[in-house]
Coordinates of C-alpha atoms and ligand atoms in Angstrom, one line a residue:
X1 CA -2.2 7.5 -19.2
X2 CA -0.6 11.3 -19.8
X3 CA -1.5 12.4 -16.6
X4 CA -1.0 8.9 -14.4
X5 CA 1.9 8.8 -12.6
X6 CA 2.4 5.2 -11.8
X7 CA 0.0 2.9 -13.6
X8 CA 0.3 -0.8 -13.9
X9 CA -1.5 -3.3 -16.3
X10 CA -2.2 -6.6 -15.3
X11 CA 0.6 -6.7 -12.7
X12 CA 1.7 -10.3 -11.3
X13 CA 3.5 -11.2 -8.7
X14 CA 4.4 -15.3 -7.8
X15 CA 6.7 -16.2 -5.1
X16 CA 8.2 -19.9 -5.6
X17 CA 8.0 -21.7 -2.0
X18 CA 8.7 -25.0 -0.9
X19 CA 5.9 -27.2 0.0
X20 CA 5.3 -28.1 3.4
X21 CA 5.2 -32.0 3.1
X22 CA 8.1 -33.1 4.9
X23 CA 11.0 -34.4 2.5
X24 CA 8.4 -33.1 -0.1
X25 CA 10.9 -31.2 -3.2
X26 CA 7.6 -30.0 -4.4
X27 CA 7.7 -26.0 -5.6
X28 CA 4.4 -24.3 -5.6
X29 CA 4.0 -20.8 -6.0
X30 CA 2.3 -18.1 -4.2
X31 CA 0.0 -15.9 -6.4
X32 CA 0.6 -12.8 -4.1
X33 CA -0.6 -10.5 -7.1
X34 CA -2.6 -11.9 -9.7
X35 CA -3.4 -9.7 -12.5
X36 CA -4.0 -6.0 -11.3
X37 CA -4.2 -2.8 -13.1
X38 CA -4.9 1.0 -12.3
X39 CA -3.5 4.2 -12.4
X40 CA -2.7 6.9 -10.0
X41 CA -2.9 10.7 -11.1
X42 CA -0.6 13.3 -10.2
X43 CA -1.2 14.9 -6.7
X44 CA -3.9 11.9 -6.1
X45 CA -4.0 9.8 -3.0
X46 CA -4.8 6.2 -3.9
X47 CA -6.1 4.1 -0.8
X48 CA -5.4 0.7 -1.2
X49 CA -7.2 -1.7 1.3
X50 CA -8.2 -5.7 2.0
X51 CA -7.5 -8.4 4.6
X52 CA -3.8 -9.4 5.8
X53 CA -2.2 -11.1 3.5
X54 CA -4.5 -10.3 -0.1
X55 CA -1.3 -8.7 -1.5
X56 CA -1.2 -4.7 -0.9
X57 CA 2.8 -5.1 0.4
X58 CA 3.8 -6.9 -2.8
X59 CA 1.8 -5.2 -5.0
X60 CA 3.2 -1.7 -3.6
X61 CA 6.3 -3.3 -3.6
X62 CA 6.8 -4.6 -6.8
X63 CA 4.9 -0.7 -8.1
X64 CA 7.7 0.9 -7.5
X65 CA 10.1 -2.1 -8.3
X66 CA 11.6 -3.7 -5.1
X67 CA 10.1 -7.0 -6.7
X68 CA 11.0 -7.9 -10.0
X69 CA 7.6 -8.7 -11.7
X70 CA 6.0 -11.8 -12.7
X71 CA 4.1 -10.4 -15.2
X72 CA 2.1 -7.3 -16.5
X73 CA 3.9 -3.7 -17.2
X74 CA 4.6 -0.9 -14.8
X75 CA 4.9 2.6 -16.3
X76 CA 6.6 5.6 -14.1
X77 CA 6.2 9.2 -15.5
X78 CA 5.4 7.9 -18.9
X79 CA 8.5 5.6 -18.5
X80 CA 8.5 1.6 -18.9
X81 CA 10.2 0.3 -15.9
X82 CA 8.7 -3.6 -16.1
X83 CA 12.1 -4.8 -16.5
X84 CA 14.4 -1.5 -15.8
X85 CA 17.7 -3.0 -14.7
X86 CA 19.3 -1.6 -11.1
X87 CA 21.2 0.8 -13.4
X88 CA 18.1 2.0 -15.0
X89 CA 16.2 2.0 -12.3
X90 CA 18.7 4.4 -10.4
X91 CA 16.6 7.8 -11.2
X92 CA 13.3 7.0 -11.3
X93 CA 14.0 5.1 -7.6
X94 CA 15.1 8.7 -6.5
X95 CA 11.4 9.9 -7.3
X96 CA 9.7 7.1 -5.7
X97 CA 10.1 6.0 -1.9
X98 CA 8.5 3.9 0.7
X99 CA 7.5 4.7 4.3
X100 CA 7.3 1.0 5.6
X101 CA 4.4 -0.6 7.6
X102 CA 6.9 -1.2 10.6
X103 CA 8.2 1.8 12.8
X104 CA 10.2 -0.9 15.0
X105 CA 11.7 -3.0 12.1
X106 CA 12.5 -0.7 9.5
X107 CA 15.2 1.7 11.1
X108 CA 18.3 0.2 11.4
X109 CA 18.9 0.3 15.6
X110 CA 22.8 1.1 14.9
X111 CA 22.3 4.1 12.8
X112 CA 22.0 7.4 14.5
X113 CA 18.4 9.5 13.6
X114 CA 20.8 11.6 10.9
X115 CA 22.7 8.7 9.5
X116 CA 19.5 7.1 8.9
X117 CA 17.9 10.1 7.6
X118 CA 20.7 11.2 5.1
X119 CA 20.9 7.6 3.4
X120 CA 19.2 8.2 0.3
X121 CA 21.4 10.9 -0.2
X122 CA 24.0 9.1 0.2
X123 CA 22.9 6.5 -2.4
X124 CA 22.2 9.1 -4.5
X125 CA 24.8 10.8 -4.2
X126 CA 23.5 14.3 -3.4
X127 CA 25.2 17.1 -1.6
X128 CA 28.7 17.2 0.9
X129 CA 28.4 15.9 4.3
X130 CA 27.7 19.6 5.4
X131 CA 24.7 19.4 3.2
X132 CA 23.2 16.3 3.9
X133 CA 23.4 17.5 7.5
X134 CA 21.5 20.7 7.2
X135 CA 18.6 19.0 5.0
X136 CA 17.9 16.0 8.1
X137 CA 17.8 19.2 10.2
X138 CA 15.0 20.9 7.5
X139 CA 12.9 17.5 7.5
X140 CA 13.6 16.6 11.0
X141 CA 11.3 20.1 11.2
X142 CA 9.5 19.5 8.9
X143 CA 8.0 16.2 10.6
X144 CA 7.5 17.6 13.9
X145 CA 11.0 16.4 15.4
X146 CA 14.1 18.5 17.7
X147 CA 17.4 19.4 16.2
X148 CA 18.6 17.4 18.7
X149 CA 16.9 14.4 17.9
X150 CA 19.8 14.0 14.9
X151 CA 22.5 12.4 17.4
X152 CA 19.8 9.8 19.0
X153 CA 19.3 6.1 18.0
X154 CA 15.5 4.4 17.1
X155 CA 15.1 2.9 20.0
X156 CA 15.1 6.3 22.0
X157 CA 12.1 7.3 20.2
X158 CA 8.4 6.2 20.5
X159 CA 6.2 4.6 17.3
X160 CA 5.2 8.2 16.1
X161 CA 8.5 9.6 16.7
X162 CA 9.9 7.0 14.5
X163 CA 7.1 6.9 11.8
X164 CA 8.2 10.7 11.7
X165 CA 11.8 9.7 10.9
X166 CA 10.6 7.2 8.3
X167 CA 8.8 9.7 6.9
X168 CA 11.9 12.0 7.2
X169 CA 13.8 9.5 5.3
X170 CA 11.3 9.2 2.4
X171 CA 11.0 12.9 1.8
X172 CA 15.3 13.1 2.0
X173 CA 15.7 12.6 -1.6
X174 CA 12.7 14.9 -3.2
X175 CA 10.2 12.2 -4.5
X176 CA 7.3 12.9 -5.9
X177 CA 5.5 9.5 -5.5
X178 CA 5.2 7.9 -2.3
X179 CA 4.2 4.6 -1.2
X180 CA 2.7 4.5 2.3
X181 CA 2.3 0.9 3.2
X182 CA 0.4 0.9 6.5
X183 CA 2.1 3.9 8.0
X184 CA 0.0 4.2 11.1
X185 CA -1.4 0.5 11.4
X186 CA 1.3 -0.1 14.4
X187 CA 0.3 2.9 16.2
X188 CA -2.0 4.6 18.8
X189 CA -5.2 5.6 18.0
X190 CA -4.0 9.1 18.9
X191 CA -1.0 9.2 17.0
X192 CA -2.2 7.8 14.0
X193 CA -4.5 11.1 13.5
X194 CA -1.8 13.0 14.1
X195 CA 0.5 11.6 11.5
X196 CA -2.2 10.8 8.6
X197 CA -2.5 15.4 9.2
X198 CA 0.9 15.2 8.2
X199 CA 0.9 13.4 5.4
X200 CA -1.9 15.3 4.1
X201 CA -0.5 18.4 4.6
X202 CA 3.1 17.7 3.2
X203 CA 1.4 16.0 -0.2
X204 CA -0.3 19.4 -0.1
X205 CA 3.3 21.6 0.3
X206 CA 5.3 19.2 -1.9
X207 CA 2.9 18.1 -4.5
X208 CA 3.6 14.6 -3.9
X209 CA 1.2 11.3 -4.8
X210 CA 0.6 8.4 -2.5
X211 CA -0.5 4.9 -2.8
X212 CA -2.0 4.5 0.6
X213 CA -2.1 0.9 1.9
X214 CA -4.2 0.2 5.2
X215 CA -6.3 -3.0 5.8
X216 CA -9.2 -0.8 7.3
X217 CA -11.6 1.3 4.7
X218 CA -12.7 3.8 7.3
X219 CA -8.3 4.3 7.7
X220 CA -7.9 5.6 4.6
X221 CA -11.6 7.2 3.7
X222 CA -10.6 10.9 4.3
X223 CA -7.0 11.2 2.8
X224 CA -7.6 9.0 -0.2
X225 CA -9.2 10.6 -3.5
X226 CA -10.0 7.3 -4.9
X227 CA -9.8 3.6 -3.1
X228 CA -9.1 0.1 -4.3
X229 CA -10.2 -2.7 -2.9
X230 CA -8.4 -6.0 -3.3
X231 CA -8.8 -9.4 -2.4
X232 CA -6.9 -12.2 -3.1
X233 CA -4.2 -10.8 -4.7
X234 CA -7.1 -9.5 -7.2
X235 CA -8.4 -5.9 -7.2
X236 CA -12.2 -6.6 -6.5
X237 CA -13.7 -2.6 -6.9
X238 CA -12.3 0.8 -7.5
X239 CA -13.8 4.3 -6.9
X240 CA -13.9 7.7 -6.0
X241 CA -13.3 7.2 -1.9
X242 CA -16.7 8.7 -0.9
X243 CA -18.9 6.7 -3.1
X244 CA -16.9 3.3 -1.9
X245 CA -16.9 4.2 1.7
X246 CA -21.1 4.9 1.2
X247 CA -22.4 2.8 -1.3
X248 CA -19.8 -0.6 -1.9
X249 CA -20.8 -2.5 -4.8
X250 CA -18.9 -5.5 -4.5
X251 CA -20.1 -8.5 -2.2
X252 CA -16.7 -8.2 -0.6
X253 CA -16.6 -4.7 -0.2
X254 CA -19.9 -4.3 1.6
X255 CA -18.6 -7.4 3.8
X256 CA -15.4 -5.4 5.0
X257 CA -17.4 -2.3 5.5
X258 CA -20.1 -3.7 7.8
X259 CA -17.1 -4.9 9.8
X260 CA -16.8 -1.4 10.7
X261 CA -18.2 0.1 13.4
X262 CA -20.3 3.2 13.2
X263 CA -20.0 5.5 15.6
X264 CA -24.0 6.0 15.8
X265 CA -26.2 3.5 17.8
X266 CA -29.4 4.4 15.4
X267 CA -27.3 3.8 12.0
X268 CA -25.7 0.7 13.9
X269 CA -28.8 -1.0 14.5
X270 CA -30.2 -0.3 10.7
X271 CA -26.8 -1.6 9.4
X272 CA -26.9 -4.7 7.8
X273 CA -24.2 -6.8 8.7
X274 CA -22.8 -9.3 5.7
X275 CA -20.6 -11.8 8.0
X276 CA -18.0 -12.9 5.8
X277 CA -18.1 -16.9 6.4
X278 CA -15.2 -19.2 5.9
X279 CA -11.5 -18.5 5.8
X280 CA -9.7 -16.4 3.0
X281 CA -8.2 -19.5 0.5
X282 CA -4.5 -20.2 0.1
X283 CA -3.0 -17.8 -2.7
X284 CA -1.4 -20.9 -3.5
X285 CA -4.3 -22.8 -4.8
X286 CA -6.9 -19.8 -5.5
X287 CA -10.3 -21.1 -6.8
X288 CA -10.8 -21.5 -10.3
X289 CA -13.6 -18.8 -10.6
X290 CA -13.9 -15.1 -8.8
X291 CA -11.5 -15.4 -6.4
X292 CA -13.8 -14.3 -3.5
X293 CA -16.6 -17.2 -4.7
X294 CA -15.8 -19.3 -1.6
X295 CA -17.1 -17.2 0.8
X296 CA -19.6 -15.0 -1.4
X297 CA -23.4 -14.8 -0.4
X298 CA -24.6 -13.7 -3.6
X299 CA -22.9 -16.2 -5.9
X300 CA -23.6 -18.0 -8.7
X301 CA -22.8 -20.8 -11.0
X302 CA -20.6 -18.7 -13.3
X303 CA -19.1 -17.2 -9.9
X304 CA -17.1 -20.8 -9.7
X305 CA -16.2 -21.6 -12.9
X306 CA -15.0 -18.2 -14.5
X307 CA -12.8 -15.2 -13.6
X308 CA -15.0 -12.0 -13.6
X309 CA -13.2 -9.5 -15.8
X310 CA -13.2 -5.7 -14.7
X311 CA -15.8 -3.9 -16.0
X312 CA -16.4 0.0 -15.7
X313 CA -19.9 0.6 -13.8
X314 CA -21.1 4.0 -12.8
X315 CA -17.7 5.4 -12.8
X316 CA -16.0 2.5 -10.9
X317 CA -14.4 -0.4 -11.9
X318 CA -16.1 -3.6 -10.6
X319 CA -14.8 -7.1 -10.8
X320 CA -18.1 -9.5 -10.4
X321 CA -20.2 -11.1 -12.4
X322 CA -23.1 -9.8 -10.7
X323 CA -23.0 -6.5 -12.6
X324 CA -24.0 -7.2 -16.1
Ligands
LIG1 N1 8.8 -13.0 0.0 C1 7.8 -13.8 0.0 N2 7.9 -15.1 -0.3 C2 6.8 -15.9 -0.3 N3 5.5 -15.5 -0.1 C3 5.3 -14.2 0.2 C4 6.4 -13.3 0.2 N4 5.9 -12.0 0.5 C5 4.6 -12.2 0.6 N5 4.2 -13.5 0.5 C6 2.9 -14.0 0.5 O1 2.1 -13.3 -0.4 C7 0.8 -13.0 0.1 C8 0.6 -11.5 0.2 O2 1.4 -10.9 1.2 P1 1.5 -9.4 1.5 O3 2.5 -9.2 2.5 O4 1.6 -8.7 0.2 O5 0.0 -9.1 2.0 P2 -0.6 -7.8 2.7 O6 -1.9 -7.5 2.1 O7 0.4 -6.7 2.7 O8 -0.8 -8.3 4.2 P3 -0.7 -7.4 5.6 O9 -2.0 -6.6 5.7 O10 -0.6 -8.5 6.7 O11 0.6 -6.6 5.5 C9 0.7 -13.7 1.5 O12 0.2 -14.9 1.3 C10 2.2 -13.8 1.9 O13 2.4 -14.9 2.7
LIG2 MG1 1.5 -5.6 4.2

């Protein structure tokens, strides 16, 4: 734990929502994260990856303590912060920031490029207005932008131009962790290369650490050291990125991999294809057993009936009961 960063044990998180029956006053309660742990190292990128809706948003989100928790403990540079109050939470939010998974929705349309940049520090209180002013223009270089660009609004700019201001605002206030949630999921094929460089690079300049959320494994092969793989709100398999990306253990894993093609005809033909059947469950009613049972190939009796623990295999943590 000395030399994690951020590390969570057995992290929850359960939205309450109403139920759809009309004039039904039923609550039921979304297990959006359901009992996760790992830590991330200083300087490490940690891909996080799975299908749309299996929890990566809220589980980044409620990391660095946008969500309150359900349950489970979050540590932050050594700190507790499960139940930090806003107060508490003040300087260790400074050190961790978000770049969001929406260019188009996260910047606010009425705030110029420099207003929106210089926000953080403005919550944080850092610097005079002459300041603040001659940092945007340092990290609107910094991420590829014109000093001009500082009197514009979002909707002058393009998807990469304002990922680059997103990214601008993150890096404002000096963190040191970053979480990345889906940064170039919304954009070009072309741009996305160019801004995943980036992020490399500036983790390299300013020693940062990223939890990396994409829903695609071959997204986040190359910039991540290690990747974690979840499903259903659970955290299925976890492992240096290389070894994952090659040789997946986990049922699930080798079915999201094989959904991705190869850019080799001869290695496309020899690759065998594990069709994931069926639809993903509710994370309202998740079955009883291993959450991915339903739609498993390999499964067996014990798949239904009990929750595989994580167990440590070959240097990766595994969650199946296939792996004595
Ligand atoms: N505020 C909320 N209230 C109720 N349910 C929520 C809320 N936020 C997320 N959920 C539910 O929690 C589950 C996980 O959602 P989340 O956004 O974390 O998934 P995701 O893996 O980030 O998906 P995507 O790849 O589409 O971004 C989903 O079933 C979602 O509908
Ligand atoms: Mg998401």
């Amino acid at each position: 734990m000395a030399d994690n960063i951020l590390e969570i044990q057995d992290l929850k998180k359960y939205f309450p929502v109403k139920s759809r029956k009309i004039f039904s006053r039923e609550r039921q309660v979304v297990h959006a994260v359901d009992g996760v742990s790992f830590g991330i190292r200083r300087g490490e990128v940690l891909g996080l990856v799975g299908e749309s809706g299996c929890g990566k948003t809220t589980l980044g989100r409620t990391a660095v303590r946008l969500y309150k928790p359900t349950g489970g403990k979050i540590f932050f540079d050594g700190q507790d912060i499960t139940n930090a109050s806003n107060r508490e939470l003040i300087p260790v939010k400074k050190k961790m920031q978000i770049i969001f998974q929406d260019p188009y929705a996260s910047l606010n349309p009425r705030l110029t490029i420099g207003d929106i940049i210089s926000e953080p520090m403005r919550i944080h209180h850092i610097g005079t207005k002459a300041e603040q002013e001659e940092r945007v223009q340092e990290l609107l270089n910094v991420v590829g932008l014109k000093p001009d660009h500082i009197r514009r609004y979002p909707n002058e700019f393009s998807g990469g131009q304002r990922q680059r201001v997103g990214i601008a605002r993150a890096l404002a206030v000096n963190p040191s962790f970053i979480m990345c949630d889906e940064p170039i999921s919304a954009l070009d094929v072309s741009i996305q290369a160019q801004i995943i460089n980036m992020l490399e690079e500036l983790r390299d300049k300013l020693n940062l650490t990223y939890l990396f959320v994409a829903h695609d494994l071959s997204m986040v092969r190359h910039i991540s050291d290690r990747i974690c793989v979840m499903y259903l709100g659970n955290m299925v398999e976890c492992g240096p990125s290389e070894e994952v990306y090659t040789h997946p253990m986990h049922p699930y894993t080798k079915a999201l991999l094989s959904a991705v093609p190869i850019p080799d005809p001869i290695r496309t033909r020899e690759q065998k294809r594990t069709l994931l059947e069926g639809e993903i469950p509710s994370p309202i009613n998740p079955p009883k057993g291993c959450p991915f049972c339903t739609r498993c190939t390999c499964k067996e009796k014990i798949c239904m009936e009990v929750k595989p623990p994580v167990k440590e295999v070959d240097g990766r943590q595994i969650a199946c009961h296939l792996f004595p």
